[in-house]
Amino acid sequence: MPDDSAAGATGFETKLDRLAALAVRVGLNLRPGQELVMTAPMDALPLVRRIAAHAYQAGATLVTPLLSDDEVALARYRHAAPDAFDTAPGWLFEGMAAAFRGGAARLAVVGDDPTLLSGQDPEKVARANRARSVAYRPALELITSFAINWNIVPSAGAGWARQVFPGVAEAEAVARLWDAIFMACRVDVADPVAEWARHNATLHARTAFLNGKNFSALHFRGPGTDLRVGLADGHLWAGGAEPAKNGITCNPNIPTEEVFTTPHKLRVEGVVRSTKPLAYQGTLIEDIAVRFEAGRIVEANASRGAEVLGKVLATDEGAARLGEVALVPHSSPISRSGLLFRNTLFDENAASHIALGQAYTTCLRDSAGVPMETLAQRGANASLIHIDWMIGSGEIELDGITQSDGVEPLMRGGEFVAGPR
Ligand code: ZN
Ligand code: ZN
């Protein structure tokens, strides 16, 4: 964090305040009378305090921050008994779910060191992650089903900054990561709220175009990739601001560049290679290469983190199938930054991607109130996990396959060649 006496500190404070305002006004679109439940790493406190101020100015009745700390997380791996790693704070997640059911909004400030747990026993990490996934499910379901307005917004943690700018002194790395965050989140302009209205309009035009096409499948081709992703019956493309089921239109991710939909869990065929490392709960998984048959991953390799990837795929029946496919032009501001953020919120918005695991049921027509078993028959996947990984690059070619098996070029060299640009 640049200190207040440093040159340019005023600019930094202004942008940090704009980011907080953007999270509350555009990200959450927080309504008067709503409670806000916010999770954040300890070193995001300056942003958390500004978010709280903007939330109360927007009419929040109560802001409840839940802070986490890297050293406390590591202490468990260093000192807890070997049988301690199947425990998760179910009481906390049940309370969060109760808050959401009672009308609270959800904000996650993220900025953790993506390699925090990479030196720890993968078995313990996997058990802890699984216990957490199971315990978090009641709250997560309210988020993935878009029952409430929610938002994820970044903060430049020191551990994260060191990963993005290796070899750079920590204070300088943090300052440069903040600059990259402000650019990617479009708060380095005079009126970020107006800028986001324009950006949302572009994304909405793109989803309208793709929904009009109603493709049966997408075909990705590139180095190491020849993948046909069947789309769920009655799939819907989404992107940018969307109305949650509580009636509040919000932007769940800041930044965001993607348009995304639900693949058919049984209709994915071929091979695909990741184009960026995947930061998964403290471990980096690099050069993922997998083969799909009838929607399921039947072969999986990675140059680093293969053991963790194997455990992820074994989480449950749906973990080796797709729950999301998303398109991002290679010219997105995040991609143009040339940085590898090692954080999914950023890297997924630098490149087209797919996600293992749980489908967003809102990406299906007429899905409100329909049980998951019925949506599964239309192709929607179910799993404890939802993990995005990047398959897009400047070398990717993408065709849309029509319902009558026609082929329409959608992207060449990673850029859209059809629909709104
Ligand atoms: Zn996505
Ligand atoms: Zn996703």
Short mmCIF file of C-alpha atoms and ligand atoms in Angstrom, two decimals:
data_model
loop_
_atom_site.label_atom_id
_atom_site.label_comp_id
_atom_site.label_asym_id
_atom_site.label_seq_id
_atom_site.Cartn_x
_atom_site.Cartn_y
_atom_site.Cartn_z
CA MET A 1 0.00 0.00 0.00
CA PRO A 2 1.57 3.32 -1.01
CA ASP A 3 1.91 5.55 2.03
CA ASP A 4 -0.17 8.71 2.16
CA SER A 5 2.86 11.04 1.98
CA ALA A 6 4.11 9.49 -1.28
CA ALA A 7 3.74 11.33 -4.58
CA GLY A 8 0.54 10.30 -6.32
CA ALA A 9 -1.05 9.14 -3.06
CA THR A 10 -4.09 11.33 -3.73
CA GLY A 11 -4.62 9.55 -7.04
CA PHE A 12 -4.39 6.19 -5.31
CA GLU A 13 -6.84 7.12 -2.55
CA THR A 14 -9.29 8.46 -5.13
CA LYS A 15 -9.12 5.31 -7.23
CA LEU A 16 -9.45 3.05 -4.17
CA ASP A 17 -12.54 5.01 -3.17
CA ARG A 18 -13.94 4.75 -6.72
CA LEU A 19 -13.38 0.98 -6.64
CA ALA A 20 -15.29 0.74 -3.34
CA ALA A 21 -18.11 2.88 -4.73
CA LEU A 22 -18.19 0.75 -7.91
CA ALA A 23 -18.44 -2.49 -5.87
CA VAL A 24 -21.41 -1.12 -3.91
CA ARG A 25 -23.25 0.83 -6.63
CA VAL A 26 -22.59 -1.31 -9.75
CA GLY A 27 -21.23 -4.63 -8.42
CA LEU A 28 -23.90 -5.15 -5.76
CA ASN A 29 -26.35 -2.37 -6.62
CA LEU A 30 -26.99 -2.49 -2.86
CA ARG A 31 -30.55 -1.44 -1.96
CA PRO A 32 -31.63 0.60 1.08
CA GLY A 33 -32.52 -1.73 3.95
CA GLN A 34 -30.21 -4.57 2.80
CA GLU A 35 -27.63 -6.20 5.05
CA LEU A 36 -24.18 -6.87 3.57
CA VAL A 37 -22.05 -9.92 4.40
CA MET A 38 -18.47 -9.30 3.26
CA THR A 39 -15.47 -11.68 3.31
CA ALA A 40 -11.97 -10.28 2.82
CA PRO A 41 -8.29 -10.93 3.52
CA MET A 42 -6.90 -8.94 6.46
CA ASP A 43 -4.65 -6.78 4.26
CA ALA A 44 -7.68 -5.58 2.27
CA LEU A 45 -8.87 -3.61 5.30
CA PRO A 46 -8.41 -0.13 3.67
CA LEU A 47 -10.75 -1.20 0.83
CA VAL A 48 -13.13 -2.99 3.22
CA ARG A 49 -13.53 0.21 5.29
CA ARG A 50 -14.34 2.27 2.19
CA ILE A 51 -16.83 -0.36 1.00
CA ALA A 52 -18.53 -0.25 4.41
CA ALA A 53 -18.80 3.56 4.18
CA HIS A 54 -20.32 3.42 0.68
CA ALA A 55 -22.65 0.59 1.75
CA TYR A 56 -24.03 2.60 4.66
CA GLN A 57 -24.37 5.67 2.40
CA ALA A 58 -26.39 3.45 0.03
CA GLY A 59 -28.74 2.56 2.91
CA ALA A 60 -27.27 -0.69 4.30
CA THR A 61 -28.69 -1.60 7.71
CA LEU A 62 -25.66 -3.66 8.75
CA VAL A 63 -22.28 -4.51 7.19
CA THR A 64 -20.68 -7.66 8.63
CA PRO A 65 -17.04 -8.18 7.59
CA LEU A 66 -15.44 -11.64 7.98
CA LEU A 67 -11.64 -11.32 7.71
CA SER A 68 -9.14 -14.09 6.96
CA ASP A 69 -5.37 -14.16 7.36
CA ASP A 70 -2.67 -16.10 5.47
CA GLU A 71 -0.56 -16.77 8.59
CA VAL A 72 -3.57 -18.16 10.45
CA ALA A 73 -4.36 -20.41 7.47
CA LEU A 74 -0.74 -21.68 7.40
CA ALA A 75 -0.69 -22.25 11.16
CA ARG A 76 -3.26 -25.00 10.68
CA TYR A 77 -1.02 -26.88 8.24
CA ARG A 78 2.00 -26.42 10.51
CA HIS A 79 0.44 -27.33 13.84
CA ALA A 80 -3.00 -28.98 13.60
CA ALA A 81 -3.38 -32.73 14.20
CA PRO A 82 -3.45 -34.88 11.02
CA ASP A 83 -7.12 -35.79 11.64
CA ALA A 84 -8.15 -32.11 11.87
CA PHE A 85 -8.49 -31.46 8.15
CA ASP A 86 -12.04 -32.72 7.63
CA THR A 87 -13.44 -29.88 9.74
CA ALA A 88 -15.10 -26.80 8.23
CA PRO A 89 -17.10 -24.00 9.90
CA GLY A 90 -20.52 -25.29 8.88
CA TRP A 91 -22.09 -23.08 11.57
CA LEU A 92 -20.65 -20.01 9.83
CA PHE A 93 -21.80 -21.00 6.35
CA GLU A 94 -25.28 -21.92 7.65
CA GLY A 95 -25.40 -18.45 9.18
CA MET A 96 -24.35 -16.87 5.89
CA ALA A 97 -27.04 -18.85 4.07
CA ALA A 98 -29.60 -17.68 6.66
CA ALA A 99 -28.49 -14.08 6.12
CA PHE A 100 -28.88 -14.45 2.33
CA ARG A 101 -32.35 -16.00 2.75
CA GLY A 102 -33.18 -13.02 4.97
CA GLY A 103 -32.27 -10.59 2.18
CA ALA A 104 -28.57 -9.89 2.72
CA ALA A 105 -26.22 -9.18 -0.20
CA ARG A 106 -22.84 -10.91 -0.49
CA LEU A 107 -19.50 -9.28 -1.29
CA ALA A 108 -16.18 -11.16 -1.54
CA VAL A 109 -12.98 -9.10 -1.57
CA VAL A 110 -10.26 -11.34 -3.04
CA GLY A 111 -6.50 -10.81 -3.09
CA ASP A 112 -4.94 -13.89 -1.57
CA ASP A 113 -1.52 -15.35 -2.37
CA PRO A 114 -2.41 -18.01 -5.00
CA THR A 115 0.52 -20.21 -3.94
CA LEU A 116 -0.08 -19.97 -0.19
CA LEU A 117 -0.71 -23.70 0.23
CA SER A 118 1.47 -25.02 -2.60
CA GLY A 119 4.14 -26.28 -0.15
CA GLN A 120 1.59 -28.13 1.99
CA ASP A 121 0.55 -31.80 1.91
CA PRO A 122 -1.87 -32.09 -1.09
CA GLU A 123 -3.85 -34.73 0.82
CA LYS A 124 -4.55 -32.31 3.68
CA VAL A 125 -5.30 -29.47 1.25
CA ALA A 126 -7.76 -31.68 -0.65
CA ARG A 127 -9.50 -32.85 2.54
CA ALA A 128 -9.77 -29.29 3.87
CA ASN A 129 -11.11 -28.05 0.51
CA ARG A 130 -13.63 -30.88 0.31
CA ALA A 131 -14.89 -30.31 3.88
CA ARG A 132 -15.18 -26.61 3.10
CA SER A 133 -17.04 -27.26 -0.19
CA VAL A 134 -19.57 -29.54 1.54
CA ALA A 135 -20.12 -27.10 4.42
CA TYR A 136 -20.31 -24.07 2.12
CA ARG A 137 -22.87 -25.67 -0.22
CA PRO A 138 -26.06 -24.19 1.38
CA ALA A 139 -24.63 -20.68 0.97
CA LEU A 140 -23.01 -21.37 -2.43
CA GLU A 141 -26.30 -22.65 -3.89
CA LEU A 142 -27.94 -19.29 -3.16
CA ILE A 143 -25.07 -17.63 -5.05
CA THR A 144 -24.86 -20.01 -8.05
CA SER A 145 -28.67 -19.96 -8.45
CA PHE A 146 -28.40 -16.13 -8.34
CA ALA A 147 -31.01 -15.90 -5.57
CA ILE A 148 -29.29 -12.77 -4.24
CA ASN A 149 -27.23 -9.83 -5.50
CA TRP A 150 -23.53 -10.59 -5.05
CA ASN A 151 -20.15 -9.29 -6.15
CA ILE A 152 -16.46 -10.21 -6.14
CA VAL A 153 -13.96 -7.34 -6.17
CA PRO A 154 -10.12 -7.49 -6.00
CA SER A 155 -7.61 -6.02 -3.55
CA ALA A 156 -3.82 -6.06 -4.11
CA GLY A 157 -2.48 -8.33 -1.36
CA ALA A 158 1.31 -8.47 -0.90
CA GLY A 159 1.53 -12.23 -1.44
CA TRP A 160 -0.49 -11.96 -4.65
CA ALA A 161 1.57 -8.96 -5.87
CA ARG A 162 4.82 -10.94 -5.39
CA GLN A 163 3.43 -13.66 -7.69
CA VAL A 164 2.39 -11.22 -10.42
CA PHE A 165 5.65 -9.22 -10.26
CA PRO A 166 8.39 -11.68 -9.24
CA GLY A 167 11.73 -10.07 -8.45
CA VAL A 168 10.17 -6.64 -7.78
CA ALA A 169 10.40 -5.11 -4.28
CA GLU A 170 7.17 -5.76 -2.36
CA ALA A 171 5.93 -2.15 -2.04
CA GLU A 172 6.55 -1.56 -5.74
CA ALA A 173 4.86 -4.86 -6.68
CA VAL A 174 1.78 -3.94 -4.61
CA ALA A 175 1.61 -0.46 -6.21
CA ARG A 176 1.88 -1.95 -9.72
CA LEU A 177 -0.79 -4.56 -8.98
CA TRP A 178 -3.13 -1.81 -7.75
CA ASP A 179 -2.54 0.08 -11.03
CA ALA A 180 -3.38 -3.09 -13.00
CA ILE A 181 -6.52 -3.63 -10.87
CA PHE A 182 -7.70 -0.04 -11.40
CA MET A 183 -7.22 -0.39 -15.18
CA ALA A 184 -8.91 -3.81 -15.42
CA CYS A 185 -11.84 -2.60 -13.27
CA ARG A 186 -12.21 0.56 -15.37
CA VAL A 187 -11.89 2.91 -12.37
CA ASP A 188 -9.02 4.88 -13.98
CA VAL A 189 -11.59 7.04 -15.79
CA ALA A 190 -13.46 10.08 -14.45
CA ASP A 191 -16.87 8.39 -14.29
CA PRO A 192 -16.51 4.62 -13.73
CA VAL A 193 -20.28 4.15 -13.22
CA ALA A 194 -21.02 5.57 -16.72
CA GLU A 195 -18.13 3.55 -18.19
CA TRP A 196 -19.66 0.37 -16.72
CA ALA A 197 -23.07 1.20 -18.22
CA ARG A 198 -21.43 1.32 -21.68
CA HIS A 199 -19.45 -1.89 -21.01
CA ASN A 200 -22.60 -3.72 -19.84
CA ALA A 201 -24.41 -2.63 -23.03
CA THR A 202 -21.65 -4.24 -25.19
CA LEU A 203 -21.85 -7.51 -23.26
CA HIS A 204 -25.66 -7.53 -23.46
CA ALA A 205 -25.55 -7.04 -27.26
CA ARG A 206 -23.18 -10.03 -27.50
CA THR A 207 -25.40 -12.33 -25.39
CA ALA A 208 -28.48 -11.27 -27.42
CA PHE A 209 -26.64 -12.20 -30.64
CA LEU A 210 -25.60 -15.64 -29.31
CA ASN A 211 -29.05 -16.33 -27.83
CA GLY A 212 -30.57 -15.52 -31.23
CA LYS A 213 -28.25 -18.09 -32.85
CA ASN A 214 -29.12 -20.88 -30.36
CA PHE A 215 -26.08 -22.96 -31.44
CA SER A 216 -26.11 -26.68 -30.65
CA ALA A 217 -22.35 -26.71 -30.03
CA LEU A 218 -19.11 -24.69 -30.07
CA HIS A 219 -15.95 -25.97 -31.75
CA PHE A 220 -12.60 -24.68 -30.42
CA ARG A 221 -9.39 -25.24 -32.41
CA GLY A 222 -5.85 -24.19 -31.48
CA PRO A 223 -2.48 -25.62 -30.38
CA GLY A 224 -3.27 -28.81 -28.44
CA THR A 225 -7.00 -28.09 -28.69
CA ASP A 226 -9.71 -29.63 -30.86
CA LEU A 227 -12.77 -29.53 -28.64
CA ARG A 228 -16.47 -29.72 -29.42
CA VAL A 229 -18.60 -28.41 -26.54
CA GLY A 230 -22.29 -29.31 -26.91
CA LEU A 231 -24.58 -26.71 -25.34
CA ALA A 232 -27.41 -27.59 -22.94
CA ASP A 233 -30.92 -27.82 -24.39
CA GLY A 234 -32.50 -24.39 -23.94
CA HIS A 235 -29.18 -22.83 -22.86
CA LEU A 236 -29.03 -19.07 -22.30
CA TRP A 237 -25.98 -16.83 -22.73
CA ALA A 238 -25.33 -14.36 -19.91
CA GLY A 239 -22.79 -11.63 -19.26
CA GLY A 240 -22.44 -8.25 -17.61
CA ALA A 241 -25.15 -6.96 -15.27
CA GLU A 242 -28.01 -9.41 -14.70
CA PRO A 243 -31.12 -9.34 -12.52
CA ALA A 244 -30.82 -11.67 -9.52
CA LYS A 245 -33.94 -13.57 -8.42
CA ASN A 246 -34.42 -11.02 -5.63
CA GLY A 247 -35.10 -8.49 -8.41
CA ILE A 248 -31.84 -6.56 -8.01
CA THR A 249 -29.69 -6.12 -11.14
CA CYS A 250 -26.02 -6.52 -10.22
CA ASN A 251 -22.57 -7.17 -11.73
CA PRO A 252 -21.36 -10.30 -9.89
CA ASN A 253 -17.75 -9.98 -11.08
CA ILE A 254 -15.58 -6.85 -11.17
CA PRO A 255 -13.73 -6.96 -13.50
CA THR A 256 -15.75 -8.92 -16.10
CA GLU A 257 -15.30 -9.39 -19.85
CA GLU A 258 -16.95 -12.78 -20.43
CA VAL A 259 -20.20 -14.00 -21.96
CA PHE A 260 -20.99 -17.51 -20.74
CA THR A 261 -23.49 -20.34 -20.91
CA THR A 262 -24.21 -23.92 -19.83
CA PRO A 263 -22.64 -26.81 -21.77
CA HIS A 264 -24.37 -30.18 -22.11
CA LYS A 265 -22.73 -32.44 -19.55
CA LEU A 266 -22.87 -35.50 -21.85
CA ARG A 267 -21.91 -33.82 -25.16
CA VAL A 268 -18.29 -32.68 -24.88
CA GLU A 269 -15.75 -34.45 -27.12
CA GLY A 270 -12.06 -34.04 -27.95
CA VAL A 271 -8.88 -32.60 -26.48
CA VAL A 272 -8.13 -29.24 -24.90
CA ARG A 273 -5.03 -27.58 -23.44
CA SER A 274 -5.00 -24.76 -20.88
CA THR A 275 -3.45 -21.47 -22.02
CA LYS A 276 -2.81 -20.02 -18.54
CA PRO A 277 -1.95 -21.59 -15.18
CA LEU A 278 -4.91 -22.33 -12.91
CA ALA A 279 -4.65 -21.02 -9.36
CA TYR A 280 -6.78 -23.43 -7.35
CA GLN A 281 -7.17 -22.72 -3.62
CA GLY A 282 -3.48 -22.10 -3.01
CA THR A 283 -1.92 -24.37 -5.64
CA LEU A 284 -0.91 -23.58 -9.23
CA ILE A 285 -1.86 -26.16 -11.87
CA GLU A 286 0.00 -25.59 -15.16
CA ASP A 287 -0.28 -26.92 -18.74
CA ILE A 288 -3.49 -28.86 -18.19
CA ALA A 289 -4.20 -31.22 -21.10
CA VAL A 290 -7.35 -33.35 -21.00
CA ARG A 291 -9.43 -35.55 -23.27
CA PHE A 292 -13.23 -35.69 -23.10
CA GLU A 293 -15.45 -38.61 -24.11
CA ALA A 294 -19.23 -38.30 -23.87
CA GLY A 295 -18.81 -35.21 -21.69
CA ARG A 296 -16.43 -36.76 -19.17
CA ILE A 297 -12.67 -36.23 -18.77
CA VAL A 298 -11.10 -39.65 -19.41
CA GLU A 299 -7.44 -38.53 -19.54
CA ALA A 300 -5.86 -35.66 -17.61
CA ASN A 301 -2.29 -34.36 -17.46
CA ALA A 302 -0.56 -31.25 -16.09
CA SER A 303 3.11 -30.24 -16.01
CA ARG A 304 2.69 -28.95 -12.46
CA GLY A 305 0.00 -29.67 -9.85
CA ALA A 306 -1.13 -32.88 -11.60
CA GLU A 307 -1.76 -34.54 -8.23
CA VAL A 308 -4.06 -31.71 -7.13
CA LEU A 309 -5.84 -31.78 -10.51
CA GLY A 310 -6.40 -35.54 -10.07
CA LYS A 311 -7.96 -34.99 -6.66
CA VAL A 312 -10.13 -32.15 -7.99
CA LEU A 313 -11.46 -34.40 -10.79
CA ALA A 314 -12.23 -37.12 -8.23
CA THR A 315 -14.24 -34.78 -5.96
CA ASP A 316 -17.53 -36.24 -7.20
CA GLU A 317 -19.26 -37.54 -10.35
CA GLY A 318 -19.77 -34.05 -11.81
CA ALA A 319 -16.22 -32.78 -11.16
CA ALA A 320 -14.88 -34.29 -14.42
CA ARG A 321 -17.64 -32.72 -16.52
CA LEU A 322 -18.22 -29.12 -17.65
CA GLY A 323 -20.55 -26.64 -15.97
CA GLU A 324 -19.65 -23.52 -17.99
CA VAL A 325 -18.22 -22.35 -21.29
CA ALA A 326 -17.28 -18.67 -21.68
CA LEU A 327 -16.04 -16.44 -24.50
CA VAL A 328 -13.63 -13.52 -24.03
CA PRO A 329 -11.93 -11.66 -26.88
CA HIS A 330 -8.13 -11.84 -26.83
CA SER A 331 -8.08 -8.01 -26.96
CA SER A 332 -9.76 -7.65 -23.52
CA PRO A 333 -7.98 -5.01 -21.34
CA ILE A 334 -6.76 -7.73 -18.99
CA SER A 335 -5.25 -9.72 -21.83
CA ARG A 336 -3.67 -6.54 -23.24
CA SER A 337 -2.01 -5.86 -19.87
CA GLY A 338 0.20 -8.85 -20.69
CA LEU A 339 0.18 -9.83 -17.02
CA LEU A 340 -0.45 -13.28 -15.65
CA PHE A 341 -2.50 -12.47 -12.54
CA ARG A 342 -2.60 -16.04 -11.22
CA ASN A 343 -6.10 -15.25 -10.01
CA THR A 344 -9.19 -16.63 -11.75
CA LEU A 345 -11.20 -13.40 -11.47
CA PHE A 346 -8.63 -11.71 -13.72
CA ASP A 347 -7.22 -14.52 -15.85
CA GLU A 348 -10.70 -15.86 -16.76
CA ASN A 349 -11.45 -12.40 -18.14
CA ALA A 350 -8.29 -12.43 -20.23
CA ALA A 351 -9.30 -15.55 -22.15
CA SER A 352 -12.11 -17.82 -23.25
CA HIS A 353 -12.55 -20.59 -20.69
CA ILE A 354 -14.40 -23.67 -19.52
CA ALA A 355 -15.32 -24.64 -15.97
CA LEU A 356 -15.35 -28.05 -14.34
CA GLY A 357 -18.28 -28.82 -12.08
CA GLN A 358 -21.46 -27.03 -11.12
CA ALA A 359 -23.53 -25.35 -13.85
CA TYR A 360 -25.12 -21.93 -13.41
CA THR A 361 -28.80 -22.91 -13.73
CA THR A 362 -29.66 -19.30 -14.59
CA CYS A 363 -27.95 -20.02 -17.94
CA LEU A 364 -30.98 -22.18 -18.89
CA ARG A 365 -34.32 -20.92 -20.18
CA ASP A 366 -37.32 -21.33 -17.84
CA SER A 367 -35.20 -22.76 -15.03
CA ALA A 368 -36.73 -20.84 -12.12
CA GLY A 369 -38.06 -23.25 -9.51
CA VAL A 370 -37.26 -26.31 -11.67
CA PRO A 371 -35.52 -29.07 -9.65
CA MET A 372 -31.85 -29.79 -10.49
CA GLU A 373 -32.76 -33.37 -11.57
CA THR A 374 -35.01 -31.97 -14.32
CA LEU A 375 -32.37 -29.46 -15.44
CA ALA A 376 -29.83 -32.32 -15.49
CA GLN A 377 -31.88 -34.00 -18.24
CA ARG A 378 -31.32 -30.86 -20.34
CA GLY A 379 -27.56 -31.19 -19.74
CA ALA A 380 -26.92 -29.10 -16.62
CA ASN A 381 -24.07 -30.54 -14.56
CA ALA A 382 -24.03 -30.81 -10.75
CA SER A 383 -20.93 -30.88 -8.52
CA LEU A 384 -19.49 -29.51 -5.29
CA ILE A 385 -16.89 -27.63 -7.34
CA HIS A 386 -16.92 -24.92 -10.00
CA ILE A 387 -13.43 -24.26 -11.36
CA ASP A 388 -12.73 -22.07 -14.40
CA TRP A 389 -9.65 -22.66 -16.51
CA MET A 390 -8.41 -20.77 -19.51
CA ILE A 391 -8.37 -22.25 -23.01
CA GLY A 392 -8.43 -19.02 -25.05
CA SER A 393 -5.52 -17.23 -26.72
CA GLY A 394 -4.68 -15.23 -29.84
CA GLU A 395 -4.38 -18.59 -31.63
CA ILE A 396 -7.90 -19.89 -30.95
CA GLU A 397 -10.43 -20.34 -33.74
CA LEU A 398 -14.03 -20.86 -32.76
CA ASP A 399 -17.01 -21.97 -34.81
CA GLY A 400 -20.65 -22.10 -33.79
CA ILE A 401 -22.42 -25.32 -34.85
CA THR A 402 -26.06 -24.64 -35.75
CA GLN A 403 -28.99 -26.90 -34.82
CA SER A 404 -28.90 -28.19 -38.45
CA ASP A 405 -25.11 -28.90 -38.23
CA GLY A 406 -24.10 -25.79 -40.17
CA VAL A 407 -20.75 -24.17 -39.29
CA GLU A 408 -20.52 -20.41 -38.57
CA PRO A 409 -17.16 -18.72 -37.79
CA LEU A 410 -17.37 -16.91 -34.42
CA MET A 411 -13.75 -16.11 -33.51
CA ARG A 412 -10.53 -15.97 -35.50
CA GLY A 413 -7.17 -15.27 -33.86
CA GLY A 414 -9.05 -15.03 -30.56
CA GLU A 415 -11.29 -12.13 -31.76
CA PHE A 416 -15.02 -12.12 -32.53
CA VAL A 417 -15.68 -12.12 -36.28
CA ALA A 418 -19.50 -12.30 -35.95
CA GLY A 419 -22.05 -10.31 -33.94
CA PRO A 420 -21.30 -7.09 -32.01
CA ARG A 421 -17.54 -6.43 -31.65
ZN ZN B 1 -16.57 -17.72 -16.42
ZN ZN B 2 -17.05 -19.86 -13.86
#
